[in-house]
mmCIF file of C-alpha atoms in Angstrom:
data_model
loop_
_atom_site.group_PDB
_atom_site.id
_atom_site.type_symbol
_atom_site.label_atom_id
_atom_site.label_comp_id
_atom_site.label_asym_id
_atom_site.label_seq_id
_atom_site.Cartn_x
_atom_site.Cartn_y
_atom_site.Cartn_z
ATOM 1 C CA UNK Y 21 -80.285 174.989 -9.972
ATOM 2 C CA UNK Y 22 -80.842 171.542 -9.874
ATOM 3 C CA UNK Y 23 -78.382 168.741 -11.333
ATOM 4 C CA UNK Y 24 -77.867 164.760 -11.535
ATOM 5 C CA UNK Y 25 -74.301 163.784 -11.997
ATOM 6 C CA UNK Y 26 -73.731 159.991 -12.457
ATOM 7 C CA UNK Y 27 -69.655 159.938 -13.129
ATOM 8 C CA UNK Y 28 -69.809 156.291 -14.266
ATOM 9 C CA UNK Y 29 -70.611 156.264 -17.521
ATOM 10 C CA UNK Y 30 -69.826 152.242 -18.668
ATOM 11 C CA UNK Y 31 -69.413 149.702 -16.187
ATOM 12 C CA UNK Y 32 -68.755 146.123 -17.234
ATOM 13 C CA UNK Y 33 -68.785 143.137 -14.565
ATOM 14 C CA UNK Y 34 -69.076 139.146 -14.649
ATOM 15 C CA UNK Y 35 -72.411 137.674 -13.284
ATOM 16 C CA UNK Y 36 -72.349 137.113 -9.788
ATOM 17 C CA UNK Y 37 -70.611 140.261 -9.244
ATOM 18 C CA UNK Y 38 -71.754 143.042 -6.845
ATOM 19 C CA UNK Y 39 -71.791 146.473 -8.739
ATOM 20 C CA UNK Y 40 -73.078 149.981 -7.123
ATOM 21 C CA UNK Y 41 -74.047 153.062 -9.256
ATOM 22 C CA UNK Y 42 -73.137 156.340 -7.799
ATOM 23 C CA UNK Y 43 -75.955 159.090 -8.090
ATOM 24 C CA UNK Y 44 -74.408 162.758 -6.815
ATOM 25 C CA UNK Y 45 -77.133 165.440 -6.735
ATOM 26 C CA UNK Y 46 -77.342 169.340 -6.493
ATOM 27 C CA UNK Y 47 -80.807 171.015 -5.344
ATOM 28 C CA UNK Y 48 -81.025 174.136 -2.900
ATOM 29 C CA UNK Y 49 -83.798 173.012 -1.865
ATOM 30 C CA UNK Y 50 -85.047 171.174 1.550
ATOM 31 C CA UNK Y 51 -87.908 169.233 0.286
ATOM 32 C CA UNK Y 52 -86.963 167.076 -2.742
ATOM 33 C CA UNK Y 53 -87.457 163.395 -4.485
ATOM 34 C CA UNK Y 54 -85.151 160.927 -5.845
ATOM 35 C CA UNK Y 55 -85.394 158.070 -8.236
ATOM 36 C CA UNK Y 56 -83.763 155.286 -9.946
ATOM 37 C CA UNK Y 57 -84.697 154.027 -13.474
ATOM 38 C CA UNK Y 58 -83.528 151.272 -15.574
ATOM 39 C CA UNK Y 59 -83.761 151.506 -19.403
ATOM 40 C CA UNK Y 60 -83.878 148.184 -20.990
ATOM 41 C CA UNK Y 61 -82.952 147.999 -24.728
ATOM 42 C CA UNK Y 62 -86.217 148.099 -25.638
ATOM 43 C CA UNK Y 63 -86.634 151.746 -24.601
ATOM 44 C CA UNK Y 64 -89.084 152.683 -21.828
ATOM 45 C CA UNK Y 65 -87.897 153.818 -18.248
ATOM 46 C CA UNK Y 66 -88.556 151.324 -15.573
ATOM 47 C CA UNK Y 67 -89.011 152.804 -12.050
ATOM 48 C CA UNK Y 68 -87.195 151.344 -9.446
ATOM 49 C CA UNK Y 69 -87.333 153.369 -6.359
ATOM 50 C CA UNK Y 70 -88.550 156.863 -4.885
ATOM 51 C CA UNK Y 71 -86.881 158.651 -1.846
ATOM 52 C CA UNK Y 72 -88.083 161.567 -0.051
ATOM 53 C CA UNK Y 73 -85.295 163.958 1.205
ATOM 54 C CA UNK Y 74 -86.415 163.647 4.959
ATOM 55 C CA UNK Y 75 -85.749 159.587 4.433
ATOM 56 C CA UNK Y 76 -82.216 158.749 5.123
ATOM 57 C CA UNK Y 77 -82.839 155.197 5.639
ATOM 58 C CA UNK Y 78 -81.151 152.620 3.168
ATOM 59 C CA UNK Y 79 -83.791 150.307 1.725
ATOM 60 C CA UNK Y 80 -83.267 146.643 0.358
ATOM 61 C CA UNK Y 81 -85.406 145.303 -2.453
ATOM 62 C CA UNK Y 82 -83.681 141.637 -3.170
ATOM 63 C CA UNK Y 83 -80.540 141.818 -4.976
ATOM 64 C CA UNK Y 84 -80.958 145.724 -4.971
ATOM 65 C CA UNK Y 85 -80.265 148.131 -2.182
ATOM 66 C CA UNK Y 86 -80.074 152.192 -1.956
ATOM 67 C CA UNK Y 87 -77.814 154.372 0.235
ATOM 68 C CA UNK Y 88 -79.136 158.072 0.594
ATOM 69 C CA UNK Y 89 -76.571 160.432 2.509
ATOM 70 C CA UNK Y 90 -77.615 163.658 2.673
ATOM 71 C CA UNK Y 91 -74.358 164.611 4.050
ATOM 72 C CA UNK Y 92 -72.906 163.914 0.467
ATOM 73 C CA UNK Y 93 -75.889 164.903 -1.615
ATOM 74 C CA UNK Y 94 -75.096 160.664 -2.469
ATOM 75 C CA UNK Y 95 -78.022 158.621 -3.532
ATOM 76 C CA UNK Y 96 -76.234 154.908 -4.582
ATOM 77 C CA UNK Y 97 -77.286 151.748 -5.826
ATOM 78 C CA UNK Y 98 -75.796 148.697 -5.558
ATOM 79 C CA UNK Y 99 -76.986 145.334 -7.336
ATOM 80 C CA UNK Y 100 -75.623 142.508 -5.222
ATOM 81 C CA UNK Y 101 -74.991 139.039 -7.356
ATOM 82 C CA UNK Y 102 -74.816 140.695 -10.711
ATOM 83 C CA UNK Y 103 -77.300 138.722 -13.721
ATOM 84 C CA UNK Y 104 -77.378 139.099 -16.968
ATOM 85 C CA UNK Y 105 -80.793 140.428 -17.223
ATOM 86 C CA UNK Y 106 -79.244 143.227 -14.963
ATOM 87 C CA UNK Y 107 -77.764 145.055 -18.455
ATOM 88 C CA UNK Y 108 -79.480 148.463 -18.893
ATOM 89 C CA UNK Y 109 -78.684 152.088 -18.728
ATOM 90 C CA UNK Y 110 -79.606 153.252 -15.470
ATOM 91 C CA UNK Y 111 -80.617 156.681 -14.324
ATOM 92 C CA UNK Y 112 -80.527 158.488 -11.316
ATOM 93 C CA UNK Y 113 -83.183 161.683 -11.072
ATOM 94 C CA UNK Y 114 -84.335 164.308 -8.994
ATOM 95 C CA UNK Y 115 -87.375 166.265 -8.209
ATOM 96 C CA UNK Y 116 -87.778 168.951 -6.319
ATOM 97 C CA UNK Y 117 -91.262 169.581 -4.252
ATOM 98 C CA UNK Y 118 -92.176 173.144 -5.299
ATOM 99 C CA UNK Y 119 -95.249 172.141 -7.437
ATOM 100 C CA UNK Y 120 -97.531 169.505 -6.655
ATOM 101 C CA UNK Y 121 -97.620 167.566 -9.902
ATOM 102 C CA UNK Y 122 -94.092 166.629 -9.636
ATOM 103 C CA UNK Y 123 -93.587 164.691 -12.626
ATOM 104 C CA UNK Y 124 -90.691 167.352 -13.700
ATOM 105 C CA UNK Y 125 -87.260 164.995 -13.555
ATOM 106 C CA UNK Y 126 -83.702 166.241 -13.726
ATOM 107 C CA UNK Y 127 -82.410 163.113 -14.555
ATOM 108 C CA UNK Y 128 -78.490 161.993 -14.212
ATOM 109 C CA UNK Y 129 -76.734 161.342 -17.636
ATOM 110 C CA UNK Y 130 -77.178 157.553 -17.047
ATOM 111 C CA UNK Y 131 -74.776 154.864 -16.438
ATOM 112 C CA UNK Y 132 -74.689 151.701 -18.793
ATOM 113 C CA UNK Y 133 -73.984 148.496 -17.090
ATOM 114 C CA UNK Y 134 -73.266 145.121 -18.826
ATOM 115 C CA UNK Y 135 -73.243 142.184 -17.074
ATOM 116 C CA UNK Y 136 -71.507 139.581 -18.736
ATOM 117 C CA UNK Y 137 -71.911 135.655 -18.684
ATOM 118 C CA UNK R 18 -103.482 147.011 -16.220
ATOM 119 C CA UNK R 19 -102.264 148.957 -19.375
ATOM 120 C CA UNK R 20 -99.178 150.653 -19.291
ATOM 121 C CA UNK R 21 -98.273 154.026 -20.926
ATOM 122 C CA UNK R 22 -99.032 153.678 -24.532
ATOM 123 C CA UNK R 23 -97.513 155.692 -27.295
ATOM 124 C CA UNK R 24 -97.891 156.013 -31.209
ATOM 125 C CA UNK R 25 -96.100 155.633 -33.127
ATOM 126 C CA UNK R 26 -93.557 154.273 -32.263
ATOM 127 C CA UNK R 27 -91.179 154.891 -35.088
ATOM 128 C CA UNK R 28 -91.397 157.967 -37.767
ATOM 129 C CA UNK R 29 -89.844 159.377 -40.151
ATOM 130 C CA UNK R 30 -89.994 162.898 -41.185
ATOM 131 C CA UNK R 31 -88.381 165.528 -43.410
ATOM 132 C CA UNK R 32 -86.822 168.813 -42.318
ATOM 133 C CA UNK R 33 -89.697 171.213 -42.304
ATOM 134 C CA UNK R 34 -92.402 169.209 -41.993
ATOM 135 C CA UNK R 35 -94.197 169.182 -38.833
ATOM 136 C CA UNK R 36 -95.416 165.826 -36.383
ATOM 137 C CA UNK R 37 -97.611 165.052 -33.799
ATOM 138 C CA UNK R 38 -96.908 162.382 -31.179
ATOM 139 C CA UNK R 39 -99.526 160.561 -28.827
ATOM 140 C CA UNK R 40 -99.857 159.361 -25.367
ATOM 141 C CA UNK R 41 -101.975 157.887 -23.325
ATOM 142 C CA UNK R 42 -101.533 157.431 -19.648
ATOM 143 C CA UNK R 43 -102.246 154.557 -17.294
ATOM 144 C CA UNK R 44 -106.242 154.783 -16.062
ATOM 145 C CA UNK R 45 -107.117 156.420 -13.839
ATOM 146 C CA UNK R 46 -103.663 158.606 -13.847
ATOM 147 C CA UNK R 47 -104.005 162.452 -14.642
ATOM 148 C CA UNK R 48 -100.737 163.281 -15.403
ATOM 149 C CA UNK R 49 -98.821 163.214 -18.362
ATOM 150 C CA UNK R 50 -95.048 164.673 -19.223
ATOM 151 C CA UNK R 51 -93.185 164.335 -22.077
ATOM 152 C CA UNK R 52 -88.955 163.994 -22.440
ATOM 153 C CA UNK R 53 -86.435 164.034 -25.011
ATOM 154 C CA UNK R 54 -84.158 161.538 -25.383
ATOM 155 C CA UNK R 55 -80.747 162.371 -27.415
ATOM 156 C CA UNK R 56 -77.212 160.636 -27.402
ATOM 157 C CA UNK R 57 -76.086 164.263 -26.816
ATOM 158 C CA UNK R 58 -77.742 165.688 -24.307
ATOM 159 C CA UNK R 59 -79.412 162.722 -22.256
ATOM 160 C CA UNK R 60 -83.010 162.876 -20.759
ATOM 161 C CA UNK R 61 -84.611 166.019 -20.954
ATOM 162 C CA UNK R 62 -87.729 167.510 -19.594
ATOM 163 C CA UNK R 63 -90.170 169.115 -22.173
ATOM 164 C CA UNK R 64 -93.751 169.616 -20.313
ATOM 165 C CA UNK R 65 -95.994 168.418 -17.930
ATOM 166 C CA UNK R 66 -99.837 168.700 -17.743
ATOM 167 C CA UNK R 67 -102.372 167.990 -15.534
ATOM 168 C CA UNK R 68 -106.031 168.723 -15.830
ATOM 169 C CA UNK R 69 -105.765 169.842 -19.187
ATOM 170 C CA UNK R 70 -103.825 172.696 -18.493
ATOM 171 C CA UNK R 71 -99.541 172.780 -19.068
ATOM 172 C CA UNK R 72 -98.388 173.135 -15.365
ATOM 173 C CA UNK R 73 -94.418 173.112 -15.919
ATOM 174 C CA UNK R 74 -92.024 173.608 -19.378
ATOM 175 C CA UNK R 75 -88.511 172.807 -19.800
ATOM 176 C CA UNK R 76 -86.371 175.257 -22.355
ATOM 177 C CA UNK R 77 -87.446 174.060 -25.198
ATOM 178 C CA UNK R 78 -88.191 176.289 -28.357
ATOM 179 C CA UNK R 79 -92.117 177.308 -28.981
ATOM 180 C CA UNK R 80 -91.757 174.788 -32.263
ATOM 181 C CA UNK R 81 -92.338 172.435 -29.062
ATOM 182 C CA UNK R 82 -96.302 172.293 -27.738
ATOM 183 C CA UNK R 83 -98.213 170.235 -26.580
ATOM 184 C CA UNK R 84 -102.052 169.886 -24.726
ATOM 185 C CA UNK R 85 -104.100 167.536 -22.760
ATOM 186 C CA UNK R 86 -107.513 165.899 -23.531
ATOM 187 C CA UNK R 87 -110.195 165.599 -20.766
ATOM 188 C CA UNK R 88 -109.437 161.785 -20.957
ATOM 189 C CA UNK R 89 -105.828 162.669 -20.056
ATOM 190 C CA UNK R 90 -104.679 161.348 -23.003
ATOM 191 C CA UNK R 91 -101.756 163.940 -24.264
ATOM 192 C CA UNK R 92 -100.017 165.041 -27.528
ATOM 193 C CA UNK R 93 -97.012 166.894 -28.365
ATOM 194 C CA UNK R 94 -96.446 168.984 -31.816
ATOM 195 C CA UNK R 95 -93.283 169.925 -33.075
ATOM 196 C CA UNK R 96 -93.392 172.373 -36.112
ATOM 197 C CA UNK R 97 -90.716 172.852 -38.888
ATOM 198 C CA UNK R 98 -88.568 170.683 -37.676
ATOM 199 C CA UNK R 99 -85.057 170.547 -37.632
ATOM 200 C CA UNK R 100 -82.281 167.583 -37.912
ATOM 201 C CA UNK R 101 -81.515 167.988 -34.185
ATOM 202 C CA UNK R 102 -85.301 167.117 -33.371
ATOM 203 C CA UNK R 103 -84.152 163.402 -34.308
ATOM 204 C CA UNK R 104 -84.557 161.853 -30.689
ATOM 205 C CA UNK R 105 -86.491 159.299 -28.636
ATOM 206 C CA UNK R 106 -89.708 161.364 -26.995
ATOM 207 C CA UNK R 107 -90.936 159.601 -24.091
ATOM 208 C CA UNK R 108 -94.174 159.965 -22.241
ATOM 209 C CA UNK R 109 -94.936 159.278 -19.002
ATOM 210 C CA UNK R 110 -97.794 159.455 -16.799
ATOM 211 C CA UNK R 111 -98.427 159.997 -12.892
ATOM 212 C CA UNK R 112 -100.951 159.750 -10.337
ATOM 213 C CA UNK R 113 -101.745 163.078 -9.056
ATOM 214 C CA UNK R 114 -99.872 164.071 -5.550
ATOM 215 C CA UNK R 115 -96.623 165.319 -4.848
ATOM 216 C CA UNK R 116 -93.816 164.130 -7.032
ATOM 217 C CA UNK R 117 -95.043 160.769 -7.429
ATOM 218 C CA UNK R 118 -92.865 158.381 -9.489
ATOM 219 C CA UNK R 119 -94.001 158.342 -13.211
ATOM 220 C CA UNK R 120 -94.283 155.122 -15.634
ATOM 221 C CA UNK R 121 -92.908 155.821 -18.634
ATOM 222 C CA UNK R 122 -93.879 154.576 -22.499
ATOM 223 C CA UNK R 123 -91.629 152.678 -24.795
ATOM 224 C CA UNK R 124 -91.724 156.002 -26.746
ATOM 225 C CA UNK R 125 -91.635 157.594 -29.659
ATOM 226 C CA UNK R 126 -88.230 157.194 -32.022
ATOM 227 C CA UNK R 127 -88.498 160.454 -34.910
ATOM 228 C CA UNK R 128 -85.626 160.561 -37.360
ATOM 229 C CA UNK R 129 -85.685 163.772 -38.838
ATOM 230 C CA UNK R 130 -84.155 163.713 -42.502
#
């Protein structure tokens, strides 16, 4: 059976501040997907990033980067130089490649970050 | 380019009654799933179609339905409802191909009284 687990459920931090989001996953299978989402107060799910299980390499967008170890069933995310705007609930999710639609998510319970002034 | 649009966004409906919620998807995408969102139990999957046709369900109870016009714009029923059907309902569409990320609507808020 599949499952998310995101242990952190609040995490406060002042601007400026580095913060990483830990994403633990279950899945018996080889082939699977990952994802992060941010959900703004005003509701809808904002993708962020997609990972294939055969990619183990850590990718940087700007302030935010993702480390996927497979040896841990781990997929992170740390936002470096906290900002405000940062504030969301974030969600970690999986998706495993037995159908070819794929738009079935196991997401992660979510972790709220607020990032004060 | 639109994003994922859903109506209404807020409703309010009494035990019993019944409701039907709408999506539609980005153009040009052909898939559209649906997810509940409760303090309680988090994000949950309901369905997912693609073509018209349901291709995956979550464990939901058959008061839960849904279907897929040939424009790919979806809806989702829920019948007698119940207090614990009070949730966000989210939509979100895909292109076709293997586990592609999906963009999500602002959704759907029903308060169930």
């Amino acid at each position: 059976a599949q499952k998310v687990t995101q242990a952190q459920t609040e995490i406060s931090v002042v601007e400026k501040e580095d913060v990483t989001l830990d994403c633990v996953y279950e899945t018996r299978d080889t082939t699977y997907y990952l994802f992060w989402y941010k959900q703004p107060p005003s509701g809808e799910l904002v993708f962020l990033i997609r990972r294939n299980s055969f990619d183990e390499q850590n990718e940087i967008s700007g302030r935010y980067s993702w480390n996927f170890q497979k040896s841990t069933s781990s997929f992170n995310f740390t936002i470096t130089a906290s900002q405000v705007v940062d504030s969301a609930v974030y969600f970690c999710a999986l998706s495993e490649a037995r159908d070819n639609y794929g738009q079935n998510f196991v997401f992660g319970p979510g972790t709220r970050l607020s990032v004060l002034p | 380019k639109a994003g994922v649009t859903q109506t209404p966004r807020y409703l309010i409906k009494t035990r019993g009654q019944q409701v039907t919620l709408s999506c539609s998807p980005i153009s040009g995408h052909r898939s559209v799933s649906w997810y509940q969102q409760t303090p309680g139990q988090g994000l949950q999957f309901l369905f997912e179609y693609f073509s018209e046709t349901q291709r995956n369900k979550g464990n939901f109870p058959g008061r839960f339905s849904g279907r897929q016009f040939s424009n790919s714009r979806s809806e989702m029923n829920v019948s007698t409802l119940e207090l614990g059907d009070s949730a966000l309902y989210l939509c979100a569409s895909g292109r076709p191909g293997t586990n592609t990320e999906a963009f999500f609507g602002q959704g759907t808020r029903l308060t169930v009284v």
